[in-house]
PDB file of C-alpha atoms in Angstrom:
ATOM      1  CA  UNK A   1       0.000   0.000   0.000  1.00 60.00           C
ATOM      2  CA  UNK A   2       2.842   2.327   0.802  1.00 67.00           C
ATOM      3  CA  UNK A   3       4.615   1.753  -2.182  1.00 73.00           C
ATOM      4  CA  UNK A   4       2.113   2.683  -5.074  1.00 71.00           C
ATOM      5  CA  UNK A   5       1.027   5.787  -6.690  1.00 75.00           C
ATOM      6  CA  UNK A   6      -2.154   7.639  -7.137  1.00 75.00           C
ATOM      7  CA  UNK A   7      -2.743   4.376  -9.577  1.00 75.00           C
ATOM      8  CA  UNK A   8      -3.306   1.416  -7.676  1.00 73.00           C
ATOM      9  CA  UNK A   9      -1.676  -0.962 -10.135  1.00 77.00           C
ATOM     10  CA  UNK A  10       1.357   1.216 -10.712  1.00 78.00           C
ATOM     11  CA  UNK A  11       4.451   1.515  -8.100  1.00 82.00           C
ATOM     12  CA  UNK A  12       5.323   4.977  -7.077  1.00 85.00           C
ATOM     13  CA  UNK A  13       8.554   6.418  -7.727  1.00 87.00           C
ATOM     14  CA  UNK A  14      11.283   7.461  -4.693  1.00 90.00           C
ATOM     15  CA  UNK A  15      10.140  10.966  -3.394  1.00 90.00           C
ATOM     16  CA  UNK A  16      13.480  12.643  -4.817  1.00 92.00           C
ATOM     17  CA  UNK A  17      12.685  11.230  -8.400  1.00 92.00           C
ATOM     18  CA  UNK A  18       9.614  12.563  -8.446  1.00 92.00           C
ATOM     19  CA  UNK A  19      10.663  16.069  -6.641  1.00 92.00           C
ATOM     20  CA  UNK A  20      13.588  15.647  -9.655  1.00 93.00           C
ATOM     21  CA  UNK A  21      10.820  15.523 -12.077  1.00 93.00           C
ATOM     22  CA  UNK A  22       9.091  18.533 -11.274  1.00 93.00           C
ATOM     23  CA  UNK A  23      11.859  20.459 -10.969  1.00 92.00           C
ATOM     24  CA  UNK A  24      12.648  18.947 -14.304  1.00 93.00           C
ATOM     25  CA  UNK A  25       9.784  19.824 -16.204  1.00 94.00           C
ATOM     26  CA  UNK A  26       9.781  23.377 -14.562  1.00 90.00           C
ATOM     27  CA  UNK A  27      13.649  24.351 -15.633  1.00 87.00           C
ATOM     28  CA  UNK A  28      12.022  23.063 -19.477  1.00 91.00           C
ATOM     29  CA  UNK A  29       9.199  25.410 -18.987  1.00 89.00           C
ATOM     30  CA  UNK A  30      11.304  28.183 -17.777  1.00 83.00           C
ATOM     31  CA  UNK A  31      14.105  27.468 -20.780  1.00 84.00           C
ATOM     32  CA  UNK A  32      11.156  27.449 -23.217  1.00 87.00           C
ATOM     33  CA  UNK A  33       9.421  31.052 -22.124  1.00 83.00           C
ATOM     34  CA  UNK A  34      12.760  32.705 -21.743  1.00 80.00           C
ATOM     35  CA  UNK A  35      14.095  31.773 -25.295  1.00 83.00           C
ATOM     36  CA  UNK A  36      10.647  31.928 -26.963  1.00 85.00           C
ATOM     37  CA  UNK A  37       9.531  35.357 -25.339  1.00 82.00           C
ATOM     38  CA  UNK A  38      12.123  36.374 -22.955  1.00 74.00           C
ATOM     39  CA  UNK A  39      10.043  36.154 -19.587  1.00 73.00           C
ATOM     40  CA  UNK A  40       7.644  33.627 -18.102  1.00 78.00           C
ATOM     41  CA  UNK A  41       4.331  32.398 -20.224  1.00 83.00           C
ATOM     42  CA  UNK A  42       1.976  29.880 -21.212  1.00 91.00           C
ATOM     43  CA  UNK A  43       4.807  27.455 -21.635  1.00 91.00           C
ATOM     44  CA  UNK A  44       6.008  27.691 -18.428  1.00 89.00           C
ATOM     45  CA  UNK A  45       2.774  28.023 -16.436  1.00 91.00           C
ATOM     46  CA  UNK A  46       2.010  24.194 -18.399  1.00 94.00           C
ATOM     47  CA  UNK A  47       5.025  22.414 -17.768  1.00 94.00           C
ATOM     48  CA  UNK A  48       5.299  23.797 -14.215  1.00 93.00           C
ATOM     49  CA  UNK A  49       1.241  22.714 -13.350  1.00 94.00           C
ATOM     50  CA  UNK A  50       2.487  19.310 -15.207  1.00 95.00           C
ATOM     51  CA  UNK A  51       5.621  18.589 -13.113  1.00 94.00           C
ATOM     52  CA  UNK A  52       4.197  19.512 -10.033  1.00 94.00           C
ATOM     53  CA  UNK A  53       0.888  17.339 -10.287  1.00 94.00           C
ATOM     54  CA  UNK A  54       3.230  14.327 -11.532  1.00 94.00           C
ATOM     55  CA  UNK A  55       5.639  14.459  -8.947  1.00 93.00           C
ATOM     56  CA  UNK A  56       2.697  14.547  -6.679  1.00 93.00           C
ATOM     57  CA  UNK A  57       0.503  11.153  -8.372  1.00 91.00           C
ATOM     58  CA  UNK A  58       3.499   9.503  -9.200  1.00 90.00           C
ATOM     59  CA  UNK A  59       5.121   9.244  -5.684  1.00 91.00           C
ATOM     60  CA  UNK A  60       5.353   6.505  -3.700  1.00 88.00           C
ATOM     61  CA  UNK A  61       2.734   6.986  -0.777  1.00 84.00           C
ATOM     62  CA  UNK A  62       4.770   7.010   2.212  1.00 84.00           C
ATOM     63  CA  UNK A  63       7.164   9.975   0.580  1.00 87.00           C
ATOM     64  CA  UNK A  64       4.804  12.421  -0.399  1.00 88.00           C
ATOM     65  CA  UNK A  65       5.841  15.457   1.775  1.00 91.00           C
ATOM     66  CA  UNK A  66       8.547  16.458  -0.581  1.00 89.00           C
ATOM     67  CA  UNK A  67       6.294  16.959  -3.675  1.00 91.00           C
ATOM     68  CA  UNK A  68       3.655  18.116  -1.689  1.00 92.00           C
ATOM     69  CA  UNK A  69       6.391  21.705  -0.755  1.00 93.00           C
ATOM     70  CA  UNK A  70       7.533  21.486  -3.610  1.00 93.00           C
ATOM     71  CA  UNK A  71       5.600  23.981  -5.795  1.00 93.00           C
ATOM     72  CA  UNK A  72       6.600  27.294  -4.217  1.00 93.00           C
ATOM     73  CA  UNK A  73      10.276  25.631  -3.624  1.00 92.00           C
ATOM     74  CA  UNK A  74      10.304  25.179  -7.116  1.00 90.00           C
ATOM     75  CA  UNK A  75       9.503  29.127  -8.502  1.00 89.00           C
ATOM     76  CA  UNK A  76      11.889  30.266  -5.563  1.00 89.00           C
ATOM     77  CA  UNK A  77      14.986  27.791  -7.176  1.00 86.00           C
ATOM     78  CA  UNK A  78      14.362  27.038 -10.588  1.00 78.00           C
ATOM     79  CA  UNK A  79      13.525  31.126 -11.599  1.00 76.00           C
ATOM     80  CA  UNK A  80      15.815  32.762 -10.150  1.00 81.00           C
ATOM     81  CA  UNK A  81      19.011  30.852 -11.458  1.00 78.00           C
ATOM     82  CA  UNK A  82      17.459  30.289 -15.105  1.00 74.00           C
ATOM     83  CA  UNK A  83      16.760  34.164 -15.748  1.00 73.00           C
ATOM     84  CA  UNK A  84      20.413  34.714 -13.960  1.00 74.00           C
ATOM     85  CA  UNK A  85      21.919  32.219 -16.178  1.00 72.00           C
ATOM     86  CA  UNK A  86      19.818  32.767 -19.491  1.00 68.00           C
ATOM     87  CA  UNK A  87      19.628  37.044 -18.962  1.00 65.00           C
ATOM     88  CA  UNK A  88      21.525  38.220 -16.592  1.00 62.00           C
ATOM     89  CA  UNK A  89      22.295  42.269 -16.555  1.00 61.00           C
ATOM     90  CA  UNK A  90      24.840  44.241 -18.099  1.00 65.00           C
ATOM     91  CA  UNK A  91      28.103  44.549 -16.373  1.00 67.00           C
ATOM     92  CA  UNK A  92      28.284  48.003 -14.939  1.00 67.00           C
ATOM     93  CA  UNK A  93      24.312  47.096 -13.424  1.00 69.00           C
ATOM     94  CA  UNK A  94      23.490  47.840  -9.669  1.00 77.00           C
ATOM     95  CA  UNK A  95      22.191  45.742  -7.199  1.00 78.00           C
ATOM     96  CA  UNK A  96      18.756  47.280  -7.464  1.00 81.00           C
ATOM     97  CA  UNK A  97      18.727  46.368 -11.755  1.00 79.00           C
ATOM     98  CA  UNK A  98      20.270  42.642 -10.318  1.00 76.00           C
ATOM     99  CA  UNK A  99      16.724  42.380  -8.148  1.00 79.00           C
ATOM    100  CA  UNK A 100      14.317  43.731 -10.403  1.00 80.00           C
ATOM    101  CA  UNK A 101      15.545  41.242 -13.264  1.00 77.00           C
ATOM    102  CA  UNK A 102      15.501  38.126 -11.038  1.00 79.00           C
ATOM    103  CA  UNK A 103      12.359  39.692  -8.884  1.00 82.00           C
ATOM    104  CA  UNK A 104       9.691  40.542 -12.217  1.00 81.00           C
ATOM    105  CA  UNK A 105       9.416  36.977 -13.352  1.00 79.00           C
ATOM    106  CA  UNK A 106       9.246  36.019  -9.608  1.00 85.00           C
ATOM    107  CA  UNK A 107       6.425  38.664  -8.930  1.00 86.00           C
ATOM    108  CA  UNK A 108       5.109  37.179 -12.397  1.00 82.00           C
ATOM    109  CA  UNK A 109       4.687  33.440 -11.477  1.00 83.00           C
ATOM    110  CA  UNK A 110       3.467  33.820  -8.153  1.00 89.00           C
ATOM    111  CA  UNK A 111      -0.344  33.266  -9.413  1.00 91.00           C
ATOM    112  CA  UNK A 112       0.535  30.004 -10.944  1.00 90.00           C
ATOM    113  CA  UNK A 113       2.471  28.534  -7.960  1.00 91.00           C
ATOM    114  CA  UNK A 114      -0.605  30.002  -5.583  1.00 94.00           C
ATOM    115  CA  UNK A 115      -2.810  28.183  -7.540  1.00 95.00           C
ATOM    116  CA  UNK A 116      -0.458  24.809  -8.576  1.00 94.00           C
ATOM    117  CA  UNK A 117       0.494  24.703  -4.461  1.00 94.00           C
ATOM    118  CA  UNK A 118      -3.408  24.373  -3.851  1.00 95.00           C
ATOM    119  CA  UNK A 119      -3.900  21.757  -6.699  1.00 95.00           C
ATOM    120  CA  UNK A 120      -1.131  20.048  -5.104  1.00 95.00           C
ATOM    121  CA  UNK A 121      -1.876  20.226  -1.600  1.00 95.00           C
ATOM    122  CA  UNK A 122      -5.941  18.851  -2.523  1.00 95.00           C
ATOM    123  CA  UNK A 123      -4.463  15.932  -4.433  1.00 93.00           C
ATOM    124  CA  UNK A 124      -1.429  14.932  -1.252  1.00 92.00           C
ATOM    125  CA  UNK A 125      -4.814  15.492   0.901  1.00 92.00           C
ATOM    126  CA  UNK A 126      -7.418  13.132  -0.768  1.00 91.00           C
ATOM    127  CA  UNK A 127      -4.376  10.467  -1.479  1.00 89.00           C
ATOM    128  CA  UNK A 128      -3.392  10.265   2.417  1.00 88.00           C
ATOM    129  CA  UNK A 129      -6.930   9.973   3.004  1.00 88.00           C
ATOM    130  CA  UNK A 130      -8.210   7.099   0.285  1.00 86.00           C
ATOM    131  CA  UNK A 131      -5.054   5.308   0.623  1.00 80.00           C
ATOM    132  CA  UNK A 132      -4.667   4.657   3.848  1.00 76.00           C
ATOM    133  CA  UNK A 133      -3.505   1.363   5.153  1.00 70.00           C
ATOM    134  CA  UNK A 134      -5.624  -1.780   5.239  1.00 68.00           C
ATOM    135  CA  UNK A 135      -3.956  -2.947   8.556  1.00 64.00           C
ATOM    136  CA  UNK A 136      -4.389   0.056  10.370  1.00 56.00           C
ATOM    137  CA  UNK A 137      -5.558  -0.578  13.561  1.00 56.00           C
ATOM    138  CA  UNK A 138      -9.191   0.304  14.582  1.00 54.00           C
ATOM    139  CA  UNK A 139     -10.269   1.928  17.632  1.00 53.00           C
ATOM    140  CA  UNK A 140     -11.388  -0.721  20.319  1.00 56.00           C
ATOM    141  CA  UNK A 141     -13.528  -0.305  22.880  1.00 52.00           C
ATOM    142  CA  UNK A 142     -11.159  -0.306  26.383  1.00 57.00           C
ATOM    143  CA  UNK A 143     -11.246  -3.527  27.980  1.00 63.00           C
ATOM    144  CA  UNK A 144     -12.739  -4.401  31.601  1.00 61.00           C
ATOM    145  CA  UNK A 145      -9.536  -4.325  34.330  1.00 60.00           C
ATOM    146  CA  UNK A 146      -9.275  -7.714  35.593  1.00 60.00           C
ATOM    147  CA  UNK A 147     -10.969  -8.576  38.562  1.00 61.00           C
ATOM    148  CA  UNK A 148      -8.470  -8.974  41.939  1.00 58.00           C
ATOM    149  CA  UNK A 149      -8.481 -12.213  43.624  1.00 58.00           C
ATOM    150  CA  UNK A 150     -10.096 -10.308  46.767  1.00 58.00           C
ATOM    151  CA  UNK A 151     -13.108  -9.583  44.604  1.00 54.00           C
ATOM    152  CA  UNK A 152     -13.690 -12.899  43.001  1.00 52.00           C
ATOM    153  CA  UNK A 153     -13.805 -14.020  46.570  1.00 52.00           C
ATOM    154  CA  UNK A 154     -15.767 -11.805  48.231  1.00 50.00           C
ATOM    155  CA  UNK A 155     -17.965 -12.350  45.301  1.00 50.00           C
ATOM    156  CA  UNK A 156     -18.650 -16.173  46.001  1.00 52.00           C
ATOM    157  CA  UNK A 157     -19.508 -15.388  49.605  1.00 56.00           C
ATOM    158  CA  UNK A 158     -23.233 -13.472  49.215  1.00 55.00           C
ATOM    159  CA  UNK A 159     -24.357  -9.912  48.516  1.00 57.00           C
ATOM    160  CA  UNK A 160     -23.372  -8.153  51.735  1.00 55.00           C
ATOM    161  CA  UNK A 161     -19.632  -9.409  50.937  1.00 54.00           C
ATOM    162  CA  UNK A 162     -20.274  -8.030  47.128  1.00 54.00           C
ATOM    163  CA  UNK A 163     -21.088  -4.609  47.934  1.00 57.00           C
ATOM    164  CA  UNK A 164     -18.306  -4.635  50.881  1.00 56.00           C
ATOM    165  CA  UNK A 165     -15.861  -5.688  47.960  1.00 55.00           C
ATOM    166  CA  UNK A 166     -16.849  -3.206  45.829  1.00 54.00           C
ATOM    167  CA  UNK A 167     -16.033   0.087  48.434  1.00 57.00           C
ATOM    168  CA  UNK A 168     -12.624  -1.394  48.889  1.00 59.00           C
ATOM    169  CA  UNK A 169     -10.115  -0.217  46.182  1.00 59.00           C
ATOM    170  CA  UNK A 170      -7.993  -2.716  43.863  1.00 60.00           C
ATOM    171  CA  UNK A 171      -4.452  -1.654  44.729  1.00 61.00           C
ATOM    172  CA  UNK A 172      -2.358  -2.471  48.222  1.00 65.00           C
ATOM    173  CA  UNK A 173      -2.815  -0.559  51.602  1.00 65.00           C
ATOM    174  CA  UNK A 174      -0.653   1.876  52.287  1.00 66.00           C
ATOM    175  CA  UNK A 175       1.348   1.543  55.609  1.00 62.00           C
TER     176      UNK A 175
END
């Protein structure tokens, strides 16, 4: 049960696979918008949504903290160094030019990872829930203490005993 993926008949990957394919599928999203437009689009927006909901249904069941963070992780890595790598600023730029190129396409995806985080989060949710272990155990009723030898006496010896047996406590006088 621990093992499989949101498919029953289908083994789940290790959780740093599938936080590897996310972050996969972002960096190709992010590579894509930068060359094909220059900032973050439609390109990136899909494969990001993509990676992040297959990391998620793809991981094994016990390991699915990791993709279950790893949306907003993911924008706060994988943007940053691909717009410093792919664009970075001229020389002779400031520190202020530095932040506003790496902090636009930040400010720019934050509605997608708001929205792929929740996706994300309802899909870890409903899989720890449906897929929980058969052997779990189930909550029992508590069971009766056992009776003391002193009772099961008294109890054999009428009712006056009985009720005499029941005032006096279970555990050992105290000296």
């Amino acid at each position: 049960m621990s093992d499989r993926s949101v498919v029953p008949t289908v083994l789940g990957i290790p959780p740093v696979a599938a936080v590897g394919v996310g972050a996969a599928l972002t960096a190709i999203g992010v590579i894509g918008d930068l060359v094909r437009i220059g900032s973050l689009g439609m390109v990136f927006a899909v494969c990001y949504i993509a990676g992040c909901v297959l990391a998620i249904a793809w991981v094994r069941r016990d390991g699915m903290f990791g993709p279950m963070v790893q949306p907003p992780l993911l924008v706060a890595v994988a943007v940053p160094v691909v717009v410093l790598l792919a664009g970075s600023p001229k020389p002779g730029a400031g520190v202020a030019e530095r932040l506003l190129v790496v902090g636009a396409p930040l400010v720019n995806a934050f509605p997608t990872m708001a929205s792929t985080t929740g996706i994300v989060l309802v899909i870890g949710v409903v899989r720890l829930i449906v897929q929980r272990p058969l052997d779990a155990p189930a909550a029992t009723a508590p069971e009766e203490p056992p009776v003391s030898p002193r009772r099961s006496s008294a109890a054999g010896r009428g009712r006056g005993a009985a009720r005499g047996a029941a005032r006096t406590s279970g555990s050992p006088r105290r000296s």
